[in-house]
Coordinates of C-alpha atoms and ligand atoms in Angstrom, one line a residue:
M150 CA 19.4 -33.1 -0.4
P151 CA 17.9 -33.8 -3.2
D152 CA 19.0 -36.4 -5.6
I153 CA 21.7 -34.5 -7.6
D154 CA 20.9 -34.1 -11.2
A155 CA 24.2 -34.1 -13.2
S156 CA 23.2 -32.8 -16.8
N157 CA 22.0 -29.1 -15.1
L158 CA 24.8 -27.8 -13.4
R159 CA 24.2 -24.3 -11.8
P160 CA 25.7 -21.8 -9.5
G161 CA 23.5 -20.5 -7.1
G162 CA 23.3 -17.7 -8.6
Q163 CA 22.3 -18.8 -12.0
I164 CA 19.8 -21.5 -10.5
L165 CA 18.1 -19.0 -8.1
V166 CA 17.7 -16.7 -11.2
D167 CA 15.7 -19.9 -13.1
C168 CA 13.5 -19.9 -10.0
L169 CA 12.7 -16.6 -10.6
R170 CA 11.3 -17.0 -14.0
L171 CA 10.3 -19.5 -13.1
H172 CA 8.1 -18.6 -10.9
G173 CA 7.7 -15.6 -12.9
V174 CA 9.4 -12.9 -12.0
D175 CA 10.3 -11.0 -15.0
T176 CA 11.2 -7.6 -12.3
V177 CA 13.3 -7.1 -10.2
F178 CA 14.1 -4.3 -7.6
C179 CA 18.0 -3.6 -7.0
V180 CA 20.7 -1.6 -5.4
P181 CA 23.6 -3.5 -5.7
G182 CA 25.5 -5.2 -3.5
E183 CA 29.3 -7.4 -3.3
S184 CA 27.4 -9.9 -1.5
F185 CA 25.3 -11.2 -4.3
L186 CA 28.0 -10.9 -7.5
G187 CA 26.7 -14.4 -8.5
S188 CA 23.4 -13.2 -8.9
L189 CA 23.8 -10.5 -10.3
D190 CA 25.8 -12.3 -12.8
A191 CA 22.8 -14.2 -13.5
F192 CA 21.0 -11.6 -14.4
H193 CA 22.9 -10.8 -17.3
D194 CA 22.2 -13.7 -19.7
V195 CA 17.6 -12.6 -18.5
A196 CA 18.6 -9.3 -20.0
D197 CA 15.8 -9.8 -21.9
S198 CA 12.8 -10.9 -20.1
V199 CA 13.8 -10.0 -16.4
H200 CA 13.9 -6.6 -16.4
L201 CA 16.6 -5.1 -13.4
V202 CA 15.1 -2.0 -12.3
V203 CA 18.7 -0.7 -9.7
C204 CA 17.7 2.2 -7.0
R205 CA 19.2 5.2 -5.3
Q206 CA 18.7 3.7 -1.9
E207 CA 16.8 -0.1 -0.6
G208 CA 14.5 2.0 1.2
G209 CA 13.1 2.9 -2.8
V210 CA 14.1 -1.0 -3.8
T211 CA 11.8 -1.9 -1.2
N212 CA 8.9 0.4 -1.3
M213 CA 9.2 -0.9 -5.3
A214 CA 8.6 -4.3 -4.9
E215 CA 5.4 -3.5 -2.1
A216 CA 4.1 -1.4 -4.6
W217 CA 4.4 -3.8 -7.8
G218 CA 2.8 -6.5 -5.5
K219 CA -0.3 -4.3 -4.6
L220 CA -0.5 -3.8 -8.0
T221 CA -0.1 -7.7 -8.6
G222 CA -0.8 -9.6 -6.6
K223 CA 2.8 -11.4 -7.1
P224 CA 5.6 -10.7 -5.4
G225 CA 7.4 -8.3 -5.7
I226 CA 11.0 -9.6 -6.0
A227 CA 13.9 -7.2 -4.1
F228 CA 17.5 -7.1 -4.7
V229 CA 19.2 -5.9 -1.4
T230 CA 23.3 -6.4 0.3
R231 CA 24.4 -7.4 4.5
G232 CA 23.7 -5.3 7.3
P233 CA 23.7 -1.4 5.6
G234 CA 21.7 -2.7 2.4
A235 CA 19.0 -4.7 4.5
S236 CA 19.1 -1.6 6.9
N237 CA 17.9 0.7 4.4
A238 CA 15.7 -1.6 3.8
S239 CA 12.6 -2.9 6.2
I240 CA 10.8 0.3 5.7
G241 CA 9.2 -2.3 2.7
I242 CA 9.6 -5.0 4.7
H243 CA 7.3 -2.7 8.1
T244 CA 4.7 -1.9 5.1
A245 CA 4.5 -4.9 3.9
H246 CA 3.8 -6.8 7.6
Q247 CA 1.4 -3.8 7.8
D248 CA -0.4 -3.5 4.8
S249 CA -0.5 -7.7 3.8
T250 CA 1.2 -7.2 0.0
P251 CA 3.2 -10.4 -1.2
L252 CA 6.9 -9.7 -1.0
I253 CA 10.2 -11.7 -1.4
M254 CA 13.3 -9.9 -0.5
F255 CA 16.7 -11.5 -1.3
V256 CA 19.4 -10.4 1.3
G257 CA 22.9 -11.2 0.4
Q258 CA 25.1 -12.4 3.2
V259 CA 28.2 -13.3 4.2
A260 CA 30.5 -16.2 3.4
R261 CA 29.3 -20.0 5.5
D262 CA 32.7 -19.6 6.1
M263 CA 32.9 -16.9 7.5
A264 CA 28.8 -16.4 9.7
E265 CA 28.8 -16.4 14.0
R266 CA 31.6 -13.6 13.8
E267 CA 30.4 -9.8 13.2
A268 CA 32.0 -10.7 9.9
F269 CA 32.2 -8.0 7.9
Q270 CA 28.5 -6.4 7.5
E271 CA 27.4 -9.8 9.0
V272 CA 23.8 -9.4 10.2
D273 CA 21.5 -12.3 11.3
F274 CA 18.6 -11.8 9.7
R275 CA 15.9 -14.2 11.3
R276 CA 16.6 -12.0 13.9
M277 CA 16.4 -8.3 12.0
F278 CA 13.6 -9.9 10.5
G279 CA 11.4 -12.0 12.2
Q280 CA 8.6 -9.6 13.7
M281 CA 8.2 -8.4 10.5
T282 CA 7.7 -11.3 7.8
K283 CA 5.3 -14.8 8.3
W284 CA 8.8 -16.3 7.1
V285 CA 12.8 -15.2 7.2
A286 CA 15.3 -17.7 6.2
Q287 CA 18.8 -18.2 4.6
I288 CA 19.9 -21.0 1.8
D289 CA 22.8 -21.9 2.7
Y290 CA 23.2 -24.9 0.1
P291 CA 22.0 -23.9 -3.7
A292 CA 20.5 -27.5 -4.1
R293 CA 18.1 -26.8 -1.9
I294 CA 17.4 -23.0 -4.0
P295 CA 14.4 -24.5 -5.6
E296 CA 12.6 -25.7 -2.7
M297 CA 12.9 -22.8 -0.4
V298 CA 12.4 -20.4 -3.1
S299 CA 9.1 -21.9 -3.8
R300 CA 8.5 -22.7 -0.1
A301 CA 8.8 -18.5 -0.3
F302 CA 5.8 -18.0 -2.8
H303 CA 4.2 -19.8 -1.2
V304 CA 4.0 -18.5 2.1
A305 CA 4.0 -14.9 0.7
T306 CA 0.5 -15.2 -2.1
S307 CA -1.1 -17.7 0.7
G308 CA -3.6 -16.8 3.1
R309 CA -3.0 -13.4 4.6
P310 CA -0.4 -11.6 2.0
G311 CA 3.1 -10.8 3.5
P312 CA 6.5 -10.8 3.1
V313 CA 9.3 -12.9 2.8
V314 CA 13.1 -12.9 3.5
L315 CA 15.7 -15.3 2.1
A316 CA 19.2 -15.0 2.9
I317 CA 22.3 -16.0 -0.2
P318 CA 25.3 -15.7 1.0
E319 CA 28.1 -14.8 -0.8
D320 CA 30.2 -17.7 -1.3
M321 CA 27.0 -20.5 -1.7
Q322 CA 25.9 -18.4 -5.3
S323 CA 28.6 -19.1 -6.6
E324 CA 28.9 -23.1 -5.7
V325 CA 27.7 -25.6 -8.5
A326 CA 24.4 -28.4 -7.7
G327 CA 22.5 -30.1 -9.9
V328 CA 18.9 -29.6 -9.5
A329 CA 16.4 -29.6 -10.6
D330 CA 13.9 -26.4 -10.7
G331 CA 10.3 -27.8 -10.4
Q332 CA 6.7 -25.5 -11.1
A333 CA 5.4 -22.4 -10.8
Y334 CA 4.1 -21.8 -7.8
Q335 CA -0.2 -21.5 -6.8
T336 CA -1.9 -19.2 -4.3
V337 CA -4.3 -21.0 -2.5
Q338 CA -7.0 -19.7 -0.3
A339 CA -9.9 -20.9 1.9
S340 CA -13.6 -21.1 0.4
P341 CA -16.2 -20.4 2.7
G342 CA -18.6 -23.2 4.0
V343 CA -22.0 -23.2 2.8
D344 CA -23.4 -23.1 6.8
D345 CA -21.2 -20.0 7.1
L346 CA -22.7 -18.5 3.8
G347 CA -26.7 -19.7 5.7
R348 CA -26.1 -17.7 8.2
L349 CA -24.4 -14.9 6.6
R350 CA -27.6 -14.8 4.6
D351 CA -30.6 -15.0 8.3
M352 CA -28.0 -12.2 9.6
L353 CA -28.1 -9.8 6.5
A354 CA -32.3 -11.4 6.7
A355 CA -32.8 -10.1 10.1
A356 CA -31.2 -6.9 10.4
K357 CA -31.6 -3.6 9.9
R358 CA -28.9 -1.8 9.6
P359 CA -26.8 -3.5 8.5
L360 CA -23.0 -2.0 6.7
L361 CA -20.2 -4.3 5.0
L362 CA -17.0 -2.6 5.3
V363 CA -13.9 -4.0 2.6
G364 CA -10.3 -3.8 3.6
G365 CA -7.8 -5.9 3.4
S366 CA -5.5 -7.4 0.1
G367 CA -6.0 -10.0 -2.6
W368 CA -8.6 -8.3 -3.8
S369 CA -8.4 -8.7 -8.2
T370 CA -11.1 -6.6 -10.5
G371 CA -13.0 -10.4 -10.7
A372 CA -14.0 -10.3 -7.1
C373 CA -14.6 -6.2 -7.1
D374 CA -17.5 -7.4 -10.3
D375 CA -18.9 -9.7 -7.4
L376 CA -18.4 -7.5 -4.4
K377 CA -20.2 -4.9 -6.3
A378 CA -22.6 -7.0 -7.6
F379 CA -23.6 -9.2 -4.3
A380 CA -24.0 -5.1 -2.4
E381 CA -26.1 -3.9 -5.3
A382 CA -28.6 -6.9 -4.6
N383 CA -29.1 -6.3 -1.2
D384 CA -28.5 -2.3 -1.5
L385 CA -26.2 -2.9 1.4
P386 CA -23.4 0.6 2.2
V387 CA -20.3 -0.3 1.6
A388 CA -17.3 1.7 3.2
V389 CA -13.7 0.6 2.9
T390 CA -11.1 1.2 5.4
F391 CA -7.8 3.7 4.8
R392 CA -5.6 3.8 1.9
R393 CA -9.0 0.6 0.0
Q394 CA -10.6 3.1 -1.1
D395 CA -10.2 1.0 -5.4
L396 CA -12.2 -1.5 -3.7
I397 CA -15.2 -0.5 -5.5
D398 CA -16.4 2.7 -8.1
N399 CA -16.6 5.9 -5.4
R400 CA -19.6 7.2 -8.0
H401 CA -21.6 4.5 -6.7
P402 CA -24.8 5.1 -5.0
N403 CA -23.9 2.2 -2.9
Y404 CA -20.8 4.1 -1.5
A405 CA -20.0 5.1 1.7
G406 CA -16.7 7.0 2.0
I407 CA -13.9 5.7 4.8
V408 CA -12.9 4.4 7.3
G409 CA -9.8 5.7 8.7
L410 CA -8.2 9.4 9.2
G411 CA -10.0 11.9 9.0
I412 CA -12.8 10.1 8.7
D413 CA -16.3 11.4 8.4
P414 CA -18.5 12.4 11.8
K415 CA -21.3 10.9 10.0
L416 CA -20.0 7.6 8.7
K417 CA -18.2 7.5 12.7
A418 CA -21.8 7.4 13.9
R419 CA -23.1 4.9 11.6
I420 CA -21.0 2.4 12.7
A421 CA -22.5 2.9 14.9
S422 CA -26.0 3.0 15.4
T423 CA -25.0 -0.2 12.5
D424 CA -26.5 -3.2 14.0
L425 CA -24.7 -5.8 11.8
L426 CA -21.3 -4.5 10.8
I427 CA -19.9 -7.1 7.6
A428 CA -16.3 -6.6 8.2
L429 CA -15.3 -8.1 4.8
G430 CA -10.8 -8.4 5.2
P431 CA -9.3 -5.5 6.9
Q432 CA -7.5 -5.5 10.8
L433 CA -10.3 -3.5 12.7
G434 CA -6.8 -2.3 13.8
E435 CA -6.1 1.3 15.2
I436 CA -6.3 3.2 12.2
V437 CA -9.8 1.5 10.8
S438 CA -10.8 1.5 14.7
G439 CA -10.5 5.0 15.6
G440 CA -8.0 3.7 18.4
Y441 CA -10.0 1.2 18.8
T442 CA -12.8 3.1 20.5
Y443 CA -15.5 2.7 17.8
F444 CA -16.7 -1.2 18.5
D445 CA -16.4 -2.4 22.1
F446 CA -14.0 -5.0 23.1
P447 CA -13.6 -7.8 23.4
K448 CA -17.0 -7.9 21.5
P449 CA -18.7 -5.4 19.8
Q450 CA -22.6 -4.2 20.4
Q451 CA -23.2 -4.5 16.5
Q452 CA -23.3 -9.1 15.4
F453 CA -20.3 -9.1 14.0
V454 CA -19.0 -10.6 11.0
H455 CA -15.2 -11.1 9.9
I456 CA -14.7 -12.4 6.8
S457 CA -10.4 -12.7 6.9
A458 CA -8.1 -14.7 4.4
G459 CA -6.1 -15.3 7.4
I460 CA -7.2 -17.9 9.8
D461 CA -5.5 -16.5 12.5
E462 CA -7.0 -12.4 12.4
L463 CA -10.2 -14.2 13.6
G464 CA -10.8 -13.7 17.2
K465 CA -7.4 -11.8 17.0
V466 CA -8.7 -9.1 18.9
H467 CA -12.8 -8.4 18.5
Q468 CA -14.7 -11.2 19.0
F469 CA -16.7 -12.1 16.1
D470 CA -20.8 -13.7 16.2
L471 CA -19.2 -15.1 12.7
G472 CA -15.8 -15.6 11.7
I473 CA -15.4 -17.0 8.0
N474 CA -12.1 -18.4 6.3
S475 CA -11.9 -16.9 2.6
G476 CA -9.8 -15.6 0.0
M477 CA -11.6 -12.2 -1.5
P478 CA -12.7 -13.6 -4.5
Q479 CA -13.8 -17.4 -3.1
F480 CA -15.3 -14.4 -0.7
C481 CA -17.0 -12.6 -3.0
A482 CA -18.2 -14.9 -5.6
A483 CA -20.2 -16.9 -3.4
A484 CA -21.4 -13.5 -1.8
R485 CA -22.5 -12.9 -5.3
A486 CA -24.8 -16.1 -6.4
L487 CA -25.9 -16.1 -2.7
E488 CA -29.9 -15.3 -3.0
P489 CA -30.6 -11.7 -1.8
V490 CA -32.5 -10.4 0.7
S491 CA -35.4 -7.9 1.2
P492 CA -33.4 -5.0 1.9
Q493 CA -35.5 -2.1 4.5
W494 CA -33.5 0.0 4.5
Q495 CA -32.4 1.6 1.4
T496 CA -33.0 5.2 2.9
E497 CA -30.3 4.6 4.9
T498 CA -27.6 3.7 2.2
A499 CA -28.8 6.8 -0.2
A500 CA -28.1 9.3 3.1
A501 CA -24.9 7.1 3.8
H502 CA -23.9 8.1 0.2
A503 CA -25.3 12.0 0.2
D504 CA -22.7 12.3 2.4
Y505 CA -19.9 11.1 1.3
L506 CA -21.0 13.3 -1.9
A507 CA -21.6 16.2 0.5
F508 CA -17.6 15.6 2.3
S509 CA -16.6 15.7 -0.7
R510 CA -16.9 18.5 -1.6
P511 CA -14.2 21.3 -1.8
Q512 CA -14.5 23.8 0.9
P513 CA -12.7 27.3 0.3
M514 CA -8.9 27.5 2.5
P515 CA -6.4 29.5 3.3
G516 CA -3.5 31.4 0.2
A517 CA -3.7 30.3 -3.2
V518 CA -4.1 27.2 -3.7
N519 CA -6.8 25.3 -3.2
Y520 CA -5.4 21.8 -2.9
A521 CA -9.3 20.5 -2.4
E522 CA -10.1 22.5 -5.4
V523 CA -6.6 21.1 -7.9
V524 CA -7.5 17.5 -6.2
A525 CA -11.1 17.5 -7.4
W526 CA -10.1 18.6 -11.0
L527 CA -7.5 15.6 -11.2
S528 CA -10.3 13.7 -9.6
D529 CA -13.1 14.6 -13.0
N530 CA -10.1 15.0 -15.7
L531 CA -7.9 11.5 -15.3
P532 CA -8.4 8.6 -17.2
E533 CA -10.1 6.4 -14.9
D534 CA -7.9 3.4 -14.4
A535 CA -4.6 7.0 -13.5
I536 CA -2.8 5.5 -10.7
I537 CA -2.6 7.1 -7.3
T538 CA -0.1 7.3 -4.8
N539 CA 0.4 8.3 -1.3
G540 CA 3.1 8.4 1.9
A541 CA 2.3 9.9 4.5
G542 CA 1.3 13.3 5.7
N543 CA -1.7 15.5 6.2
Y544 CA -1.4 15.6 2.4
S545 CA -2.7 12.6 2.1
V546 CA -5.8 13.5 3.4
W547 CA -7.2 15.7 0.8
V548 CA -6.2 13.6 -1.4
H549 CA -8.6 10.9 0.5
R550 CA -11.3 12.6 0.4
F551 CA -11.7 14.4 -2.8
F552 CA -9.9 12.1 -5.1
R553 CA -12.3 9.7 -6.4
H554 CA -11.9 6.1 -7.1
K555 CA -13.6 4.9 -10.4
Q556 CA -11.5 0.9 -10.0
Y557 CA -9.9 -1.2 -9.3
G558 CA -6.0 -0.8 -9.0
T559 CA -5.3 2.5 -8.9
Q560 CA -4.5 3.4 -5.4
L561 CA -1.2 2.7 -4.2
G562 CA 0.0 4.1 -0.9
P563 CA 1.0 2.3 3.3
Q564 CA -1.9 1.8 5.5
S565 CA 1.2 1.5 7.7
G566 CA 1.6 5.1 7.5
A567 CA 6.0 5.2 6.2
M568 CA 5.8 8.6 4.8
G569 CA 8.7 8.1 1.6
Y570 CA 6.7 5.0 0.6
S571 CA 4.7 7.4 -2.8
V572 CA 7.9 8.2 -4.9
P573 CA 8.7 4.1 -5.0
A574 CA 5.6 3.8 -5.4
G575 CA 4.9 6.0 -8.4
V576 CA 7.7 5.0 -10.2
A577 CA 7.2 1.4 -10.2
A578 CA 3.9 2.5 -11.2
A579 CA 4.9 4.1 -14.2
I580 CA 7.3 1.3 -14.8
R581 CA 3.9 -1.7 -14.5
H582 CA 1.8 0.2 -16.6
P583 CA 4.0 2.9 -18.8
D584 CA 0.8 3.7 -21.0
R585 CA -1.2 5.1 -17.8
V586 CA -1.7 8.2 -15.7
V587 CA 0.2 7.4 -12.3
V588 CA 0.0 10.9 -10.3
S589 CA 2.8 10.6 -6.9
F590 CA 1.7 13.1 -4.0
S591 CA 4.5 14.0 -1.5
G592 CA 4.1 16.4 0.7
D593 CA 7.5 18.5 0.7
G594 CA 8.9 16.4 3.9
C595 CA 7.2 13.0 2.4
F596 CA 9.2 13.4 -0.9
Q597 CA 12.7 14.6 0.6
M598 CA 12.4 10.5 2.3
N599 CA 13.0 9.1 -0.8
G600 CA 13.2 12.1 -3.6
Q601 CA 15.7 10.8 -5.1
E602 CA 14.2 7.9 -6.8
I603 CA 13.5 10.5 -9.0
G604 CA 17.5 9.5 -10.8
T605 CA 15.1 5.7 -11.4
A606 CA 12.4 7.2 -12.9
V607 CA 14.0 9.4 -15.4
Q608 CA 16.4 6.0 -16.2
E609 CA 13.7 4.4 -16.4
N610 CA 12.6 7.0 -18.5
A611 CA 8.8 6.3 -16.0
N612 CA 5.9 8.3 -16.8
V613 CA 5.2 9.8 -13.6
I614 CA 4.1 13.0 -12.1
F615 CA 5.4 13.8 -8.9
I616 CA 3.0 16.4 -6.9
V617 CA 5.4 17.7 -4.0
V618 CA 2.8 19.3 -1.3
T619 CA 5.4 22.0 0.2
N620 CA 3.6 23.6 3.1
G621 CA 7.9 24.1 4.1
M622 CA 7.2 21.4 8.2
Y623 CA 6.5 18.9 9.3
A624 CA 2.8 20.0 9.0
T625 CA 1.6 16.2 10.1
I626 CA 3.6 16.6 13.2
R627 CA 2.8 20.4 14.0
M628 CA -0.3 20.4 14.5
H629 CA -0.8 17.8 17.2
Q630 CA 2.1 19.9 18.5
E631 CA -0.3 22.4 18.3
R632 CA -3.2 20.0 20.0
N633 CA -0.6 19.2 22.5
Y634 CA 1.7 21.9 23.2
P635 CA 0.2 24.8 21.5
G636 CA 2.6 27.6 20.3
R637 CA 5.7 25.8 20.7
V638 CA 7.7 24.4 17.6
S639 CA 9.8 22.3 17.8
G640 CA 11.4 19.7 15.4
T641 CA 8.7 20.9 12.7
N642 CA 10.2 23.2 11.0
L643 CA 11.9 22.7 7.4
V644 CA 14.1 24.7 4.8
N645 CA 13.1 23.7 1.6
P646 CA 15.4 22.9 -1.6
D647 CA 13.2 24.6 -4.8
F648 CA 11.4 21.7 -6.0
A649 CA 11.2 22.3 -9.3
A650 CA 14.8 23.1 -10.3
L651 CA 15.9 19.8 -7.9
A652 CA 14.0 17.8 -10.7
R653 CA 15.1 19.9 -13.3
A654 CA 19.1 19.1 -12.1
Y655 CA 18.0 15.4 -13.2
G656 CA 16.9 15.6 -16.5
A657 CA 13.3 16.0 -15.4
F658 CA 10.5 18.1 -16.0
G659 CA 9.9 20.8 -13.4
E660 CA 7.4 24.1 -12.7
T661 CA 6.4 25.6 -9.0
V662 CA 2.8 26.1 -8.9
T663 CA 1.7 29.1 -6.7
N664 CA -2.1 29.3 -7.0
T665 CA -4.5 27.2 -8.6
A666 CA -6.1 28.3 -11.5
D667 CA -2.0 27.8 -12.7
F668 CA -2.4 23.8 -12.1
A669 CA -4.7 22.4 -14.6
P670 CA -1.8 23.5 -17.7
A671 CA 1.0 23.6 -15.6
F672 CA -0.4 20.0 -15.0
E673 CA -1.4 19.3 -19.1
R674 CA 2.6 20.3 -19.5
A675 CA 3.9 17.9 -17.1
R676 CA 1.7 15.2 -18.8
D677 CA 3.4 16.5 -22.2
A678 CA 6.6 16.2 -20.7
H679 CA 6.3 12.2 -21.7
G680 CA 8.9 11.5 -19.2
P681 CA 8.7 12.0 -15.2
A682 CA 7.4 15.6 -14.4
L683 CA 7.7 17.5 -11.0
I684 CA 5.4 20.1 -9.8
E685 CA 5.6 22.2 -6.6
L686 CA 2.0 23.1 -5.6
V687 CA 3.2 25.5 -3.1
I688 CA 0.2 25.9 0.0
D689 CA -0.3 28.3 2.9
P690 CA 0.7 26.4 5.7
E691 CA -2.1 28.4 7.7
A692 CA -3.8 25.5 5.7
I693 CA -3.6 22.3 8.0
L694 CA -6.5 20.4 6.9
P695 CA -9.4 21.1 5.2
T696 CA -11.8 22.6 7.5
T697 CA -9.2 23.5 9.6
T698 CA -6.5 25.8 10.4
L699 CA -3.2 26.3 12.4
S700 CA -4.4 29.6 14.3
A701 CA -7.6 28.0 14.9
L702 CA -5.6 24.1 16.1
R703 CA -3.2 26.8 18.4
K704 CA -6.7 29.2 19.5
Q705 CA -8.1 26.1 20.4
A706 CA -6.0 24.1 22.2
L707 CA -4.9 27.3 24.4
K708 CA -8.5 27.2 24.8
G709 CA -8.1 24.8 27.0
Ligands
LIG184 C1 9.5 7.1 8.2 C2 8.6 7.7 8.6 N1 8.5 9.0 9.6 C3 8.1 9.4 10.8 C4 6.9 10.1 10.2 C5 5.8 11.0 11.1 N2 5.8 11.8 10.1 C6 3.6 11.4 10.0 S1 2.9 12.6 9.4 C7 4.6 13.3 9.1 C8 5.2 14.4 8.5 C9 5.0 14.7 7.2 O1 5.7 16.0 6.1 P1 4.8 16.6 5.0 O2 5.0 15.5 4.2 O3 6.2 17.4 4.8 O4 3.3 15.9 5.0 P2 2.9 17.4 5.7 O5 2.7 16.6 7.0 O6 3.4 18.5 6.2 O7 1.7 17.7 4.5 C10 5.4 12.8 10.3 C11 7.4 13.4 10.0 C12 6.8 8.6 9.9 N3 4.9 7.9 9.6 N4 6.5 8.5 8.3
LIG185 MG1 5.3 19.5 5.0

C-alpha cells in the first residue's frame, strides 16, 4: 500500500477524477448509475475542465469513447454502471479491441462487502471482459487508484493499443485515502533497428513489383507525412486496409485502393503478383486477407515484411521474412530517412492508381437516387478535413468506394464490423471538432441500433449531419441470403419510422430525399441548420451493391 499522505485526504471518487485530469482527460462519456455516484459527484467539482457527455445507452457511451480514442490517439474514457450498463457497453469494448483503439472504461461495481454473493447487478468483470481487453482489474483500495489508473493509460496506449476495463466498487469511491497522484503517463513505442532498416532497403532494391499495405492504429499526421515521403521517394504503390483510407490522400498518384470488403479485382490480382509485400501496421486478418485466401499459409509466397507496434502480432498468423516491432511514427520517420532505391516499377504504380480511379467512378444504378453520385458529390464538395463516419451494412460499401479521403483523421469506421457505430461516432467527432463538417452515414438497420444518440447530439448541440440510407431491409444479410438461399427471404425485412420526422421530434433538422438532384440543396439546408441534422436518403432495394442488383443476384444463384 502506498504511504499515507495525510495532507492529501480525498474520497476515492475524487482521487479518480483528479488522476484523470492529471492524465489529460477533458471529456468523459457516461450513462449514470448508482454504482458510481462518488465519481459523478467528483465530476461536479471539475465541470469547467472535464466535459461529461451524458449518453442515452451504454453502447453509445463506448462507441463515442472508441471514436474519441481513434480521433485523439489518447484513451477515450467511459463510465458505466455494473451488470446491465457493462453489458450494453460491451460492443464498444469489442470494437476497441479489434480496431486497436485506446479506451478505458470504468464500471461501477457492487460494494466490496457484498461481492461474490450475486448481489444486485453483480458481474465478475474480469471474466466478462477477459478476452476483449488488454487488461481488466478492480480497484479495491482508494489508495491504489493513482497506480492502477496510471497503469491503465500505459497499457491502453503502449504496443498495440486497446481497451482496459477497471471496476470501481461503489463504497471504494466514498472511502477516504491520502495518496499522491504521481505524474502524467507517457506512451512508449518500439523503434526499428538499424539492421532491420538495412534489410528492408536490400529487399526493396531486389524487388520488381513491391506493394506497401498500410493500416493498423497508432498513426499521426506526422507519421502519415513521413509515409507519403517514403512512398514518393521509392515510388511505391500504397494500398490501405479496410477503414484506414485516411492514412494517405486518396488522390495521391501512388494510392492504389482498399484491401478489404468489396475489393477491386484488379487490386486483388496486384496482391497476388507482388513479389514484396510490406505490411505497415495492419494484421492480415480475415477481412484484409479475403477470408485468409490472399496469402499462403504459413508463409506467404511473396517476400513478406511485417511491421507492427504489437510484438505479439508478428508471426501471429503469417510467417514473415522480416518482422519489425515498431510504432508507426517511429518506423515512418526512419523509413523516410532511408536512402531511396532506384525503383523500376513506376509503370505499375501509375497503373495501380489508374485502376483505383476507374473503380471509384460512379456507375448508373436502379432507382431515382444514384447513391454513388451522392457520395462522390460529398467527396468533391466537403472541406478536406471533413470527418466521415459509418458502421456496418452494404450502404457503407458506397462510402468506401466513392469517397476520397484527403487527410489523416477523417475516417471513423469499425473494423470490427459493428452496426450502430456511425451515429455515436459522429456525435463524438462533432464534440471533438465543433468547427469541422461531420457526416455520419448509417443504413436503416444500422441507424436504429444507436439512433437514440441523436438525443445526445441535440443536448450537446453537436454539429453533425446524419445520412440514413434506407432500403427497408438488412440488405447485407439479404444479399447473403439471395446468394445462398435464393428467393427465401427470412428475417431481413424492416418496417421503418419516418426518420426525418423522428429527427424533428428530437429537435434536430430532418428532411427526406428521394432523387439525386434534391440531395445537394437538402445537404446545404442541413449544414445551414447549425446543429444536428438528418437526411433520409431513400434508395431502391434493387440497388444491393454498386455493381449488381438484388434480382441479378437471385437469378445467378438460381442458375447454379
Ligand atoms: C451489432 C451487429 N449486429 C448484426 C450484424 C450483422 N449485420 C451486418 S450488416 C447487417 C445489415 C445492415 O443493415 P442496414 O444498416 O440497413 O444496411 P444495408 O445493408 O441495408 O445497406 C447486419 C444485420 C452486425 N454486423 N453488427
Ligand atoms: Mg438497410
